[in-house]
Short mmCIF file of C-alpha atoms in Angstrom, two decimals:
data_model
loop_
_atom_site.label_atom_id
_atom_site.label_comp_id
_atom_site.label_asym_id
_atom_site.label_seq_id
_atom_site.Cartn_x
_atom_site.Cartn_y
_atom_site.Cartn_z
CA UNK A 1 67.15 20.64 14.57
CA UNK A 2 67.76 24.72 14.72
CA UNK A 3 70.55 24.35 12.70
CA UNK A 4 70.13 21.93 9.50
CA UNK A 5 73.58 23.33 8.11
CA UNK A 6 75.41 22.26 10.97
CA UNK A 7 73.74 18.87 10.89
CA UNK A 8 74.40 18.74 7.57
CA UNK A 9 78.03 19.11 8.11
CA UNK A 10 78.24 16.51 11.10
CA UNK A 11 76.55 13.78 8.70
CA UNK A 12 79.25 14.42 6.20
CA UNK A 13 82.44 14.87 8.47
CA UNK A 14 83.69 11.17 8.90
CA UNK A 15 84.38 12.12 12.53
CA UNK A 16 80.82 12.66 13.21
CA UNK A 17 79.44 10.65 10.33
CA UNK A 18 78.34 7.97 12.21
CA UNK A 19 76.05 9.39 15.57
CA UNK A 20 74.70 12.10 13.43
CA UNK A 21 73.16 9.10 11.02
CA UNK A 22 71.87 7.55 13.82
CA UNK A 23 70.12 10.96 15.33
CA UNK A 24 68.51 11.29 11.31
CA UNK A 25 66.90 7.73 11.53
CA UNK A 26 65.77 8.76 15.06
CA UNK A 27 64.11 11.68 13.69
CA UNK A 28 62.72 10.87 10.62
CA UNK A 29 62.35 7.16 10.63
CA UNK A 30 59.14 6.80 11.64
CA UNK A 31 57.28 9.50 9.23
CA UNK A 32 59.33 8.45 6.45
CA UNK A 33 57.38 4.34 7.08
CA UNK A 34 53.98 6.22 7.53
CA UNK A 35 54.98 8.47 4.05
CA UNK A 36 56.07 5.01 2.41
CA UNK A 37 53.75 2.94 4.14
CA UNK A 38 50.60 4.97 2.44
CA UNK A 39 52.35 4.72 -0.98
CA UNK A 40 52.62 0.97 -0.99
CA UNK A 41 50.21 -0.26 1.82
CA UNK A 42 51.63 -3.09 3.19
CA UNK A 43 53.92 -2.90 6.28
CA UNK A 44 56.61 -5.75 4.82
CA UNK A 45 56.93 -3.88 1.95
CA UNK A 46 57.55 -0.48 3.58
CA UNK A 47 60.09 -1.82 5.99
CA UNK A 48 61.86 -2.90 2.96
CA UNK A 49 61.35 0.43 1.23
CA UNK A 50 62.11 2.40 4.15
CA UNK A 51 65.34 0.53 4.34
CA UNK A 52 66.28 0.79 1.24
CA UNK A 53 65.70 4.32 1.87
CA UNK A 54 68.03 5.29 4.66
CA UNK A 55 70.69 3.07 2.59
CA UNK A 56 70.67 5.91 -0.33
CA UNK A 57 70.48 8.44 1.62
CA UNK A 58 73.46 7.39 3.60
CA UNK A 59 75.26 6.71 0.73
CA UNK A 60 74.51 9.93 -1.23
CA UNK A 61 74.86 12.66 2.14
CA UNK A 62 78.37 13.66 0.47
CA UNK A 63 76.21 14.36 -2.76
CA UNK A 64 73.43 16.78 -0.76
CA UNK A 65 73.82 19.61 -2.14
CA UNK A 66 71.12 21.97 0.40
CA UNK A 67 69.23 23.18 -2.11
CA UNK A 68 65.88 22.18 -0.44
CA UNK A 69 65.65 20.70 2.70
CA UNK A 70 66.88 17.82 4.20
CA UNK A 71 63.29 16.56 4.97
CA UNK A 72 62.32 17.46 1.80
CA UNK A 73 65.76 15.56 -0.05
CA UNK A 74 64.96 12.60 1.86
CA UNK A 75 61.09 12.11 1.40
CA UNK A 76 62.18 12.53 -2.54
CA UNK A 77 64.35 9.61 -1.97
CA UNK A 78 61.62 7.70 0.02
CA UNK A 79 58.81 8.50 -2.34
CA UNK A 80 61.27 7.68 -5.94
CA UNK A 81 61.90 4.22 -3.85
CA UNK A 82 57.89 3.62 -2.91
CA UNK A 83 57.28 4.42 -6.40
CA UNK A 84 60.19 2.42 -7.96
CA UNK A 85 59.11 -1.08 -5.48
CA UNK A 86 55.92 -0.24 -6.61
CA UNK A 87 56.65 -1.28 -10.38
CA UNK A 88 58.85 -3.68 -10.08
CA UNK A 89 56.15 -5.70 -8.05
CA UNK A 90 53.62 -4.97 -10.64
CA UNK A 91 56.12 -6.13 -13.19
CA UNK A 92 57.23 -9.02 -11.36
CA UNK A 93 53.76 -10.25 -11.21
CA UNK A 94 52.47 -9.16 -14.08
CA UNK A 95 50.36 -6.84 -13.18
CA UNK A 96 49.12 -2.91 -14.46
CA UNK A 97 50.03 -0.46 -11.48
CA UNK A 98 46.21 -0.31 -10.93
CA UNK A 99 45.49 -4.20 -10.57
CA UNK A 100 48.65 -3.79 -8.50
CA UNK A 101 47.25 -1.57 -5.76
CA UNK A 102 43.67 -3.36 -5.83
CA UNK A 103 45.70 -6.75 -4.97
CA UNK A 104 47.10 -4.66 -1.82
CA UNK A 105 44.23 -3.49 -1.24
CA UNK A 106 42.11 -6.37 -1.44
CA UNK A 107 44.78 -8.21 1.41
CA UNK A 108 45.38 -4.94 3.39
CA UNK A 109 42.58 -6.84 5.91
CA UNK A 110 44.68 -9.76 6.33
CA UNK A 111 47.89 -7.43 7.41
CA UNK A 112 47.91 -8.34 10.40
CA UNK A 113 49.54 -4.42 11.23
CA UNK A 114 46.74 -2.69 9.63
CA UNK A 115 44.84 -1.84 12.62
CA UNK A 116 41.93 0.18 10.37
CA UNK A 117 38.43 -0.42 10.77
CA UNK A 118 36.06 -1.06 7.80
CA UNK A 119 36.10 3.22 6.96
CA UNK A 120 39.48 3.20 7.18
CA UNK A 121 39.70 0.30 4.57
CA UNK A 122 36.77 1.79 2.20
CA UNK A 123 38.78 4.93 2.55
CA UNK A 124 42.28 3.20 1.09
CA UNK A 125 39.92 1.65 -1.61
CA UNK A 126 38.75 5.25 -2.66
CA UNK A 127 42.40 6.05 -2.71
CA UNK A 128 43.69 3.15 -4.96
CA UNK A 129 40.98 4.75 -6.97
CA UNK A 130 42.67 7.89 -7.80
CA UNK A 131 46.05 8.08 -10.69
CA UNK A 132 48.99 7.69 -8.63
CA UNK A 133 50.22 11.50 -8.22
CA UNK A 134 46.74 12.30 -6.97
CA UNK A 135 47.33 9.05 -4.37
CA UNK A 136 50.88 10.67 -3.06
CA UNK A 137 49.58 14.35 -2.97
CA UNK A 138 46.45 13.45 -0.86
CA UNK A 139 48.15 10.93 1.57
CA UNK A 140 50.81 13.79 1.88
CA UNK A 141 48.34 16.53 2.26
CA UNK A 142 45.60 14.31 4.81
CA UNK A 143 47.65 11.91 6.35
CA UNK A 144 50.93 13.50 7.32
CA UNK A 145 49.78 17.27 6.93
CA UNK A 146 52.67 17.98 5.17
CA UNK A 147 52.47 21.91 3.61
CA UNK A 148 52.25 22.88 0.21
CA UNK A 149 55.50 24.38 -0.25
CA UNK A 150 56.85 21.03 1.49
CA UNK A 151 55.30 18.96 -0.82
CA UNK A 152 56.66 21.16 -3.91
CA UNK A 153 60.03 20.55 -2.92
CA UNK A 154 59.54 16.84 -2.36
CA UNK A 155 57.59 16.03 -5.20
CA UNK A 156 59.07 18.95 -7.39
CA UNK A 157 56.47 20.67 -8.97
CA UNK A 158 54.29 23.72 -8.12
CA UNK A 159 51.76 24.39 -4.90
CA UNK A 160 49.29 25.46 -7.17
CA UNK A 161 49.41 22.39 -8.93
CA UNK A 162 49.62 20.25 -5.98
CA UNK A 163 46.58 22.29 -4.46
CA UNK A 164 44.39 21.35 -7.56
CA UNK A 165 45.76 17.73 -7.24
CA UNK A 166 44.62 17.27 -3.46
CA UNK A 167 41.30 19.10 -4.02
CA UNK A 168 40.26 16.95 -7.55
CA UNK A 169 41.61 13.99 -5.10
CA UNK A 170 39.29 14.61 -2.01
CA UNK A 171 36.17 15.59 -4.75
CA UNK A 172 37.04 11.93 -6.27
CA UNK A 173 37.48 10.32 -3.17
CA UNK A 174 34.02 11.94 -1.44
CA UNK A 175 32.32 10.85 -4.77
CA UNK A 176 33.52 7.59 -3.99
CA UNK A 177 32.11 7.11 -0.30
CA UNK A 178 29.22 8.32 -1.43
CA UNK A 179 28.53 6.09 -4.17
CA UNK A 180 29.42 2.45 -2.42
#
């Protein structure tokens, strides 16, 4: 997309409303289930989430204003969502957000999409480890390689913060591998 205005202005004209939705979920559909999909594991759950997703951001195109970009608008969405399914599952079962994530955790082996090996599982422990900011700025940062000043617009605070929140994230997470 060389022209995000213009794209901008086709998802919002009723004329053109309905392809140029359809060339967004093209585009961005399957990094926004890999950016959901490491904020709440399991791959039911982030087809839901992703969903859910697309749904506000279709009905809220009208209310894009452009300050950031659209990437940026709709990971916010997608990440507010992960975060939002997140607690009402921990609620619904009566669970604290961090017995939550060991209870994905702990059946991330039976998903029968997770197609990690036994690292790749110790390494989503170490994760479910860390508070969950630190969790969301180091899958950002290690899984999707999304930049800094990416990630400040998404998650609305400052690189420098974000920066120290990936690098106390990786120390916790080496300290981790190293230790079980």
């Amino acid at each position: 997309m060389d022209n995000e205005h213009q794209f901008i202005q086709q998802l919002t004209h009723p004329a053109t409303k309905e392809a140029a939705y359809k060339e967004l979920l093209t585009l961005y559909k399957e990094r926004l289930y890999w950016h959901i999909r490491h904020i709440v594991k399991s791959h039911d759950d982030a087809d839901d989430v992703l969903q859910n997703t697309f749904i506000k951001v279709y009905k809220n195109l009208d209310n894009f204003k452009g300050d950031s970009k659209l990437f940026s608008w709709m990971y916010r969405i997608a990440t507010n969502e992960s975060l939002t399914h997140l607690n009402k599952n921990a609620k619904r079962l009566k669970f604290s957000s961090e017995e939550l994530q060991q209870n994905v955790i702990n059946n991330l082996k039976a998903d029968v999409y997770f197609e990690g090996d036994d690292i790749q599982l110790k390494l989503q422990k170490a994760i479910a480890t860390l508070p969950e900011k630190q969790q969301i700025v180091f899958n950002m940062r290690y899984f999707q390689d999304i930049k800094y000043k990416d990630m400040s617009d998404i998650l609305e605070t400052s690189e420098g913060a974000l920066k120290a929140s990936y690098h106390i994230a990786a120390k916790k997470i080496e300290t981790y591998l190293k230790q079980d």
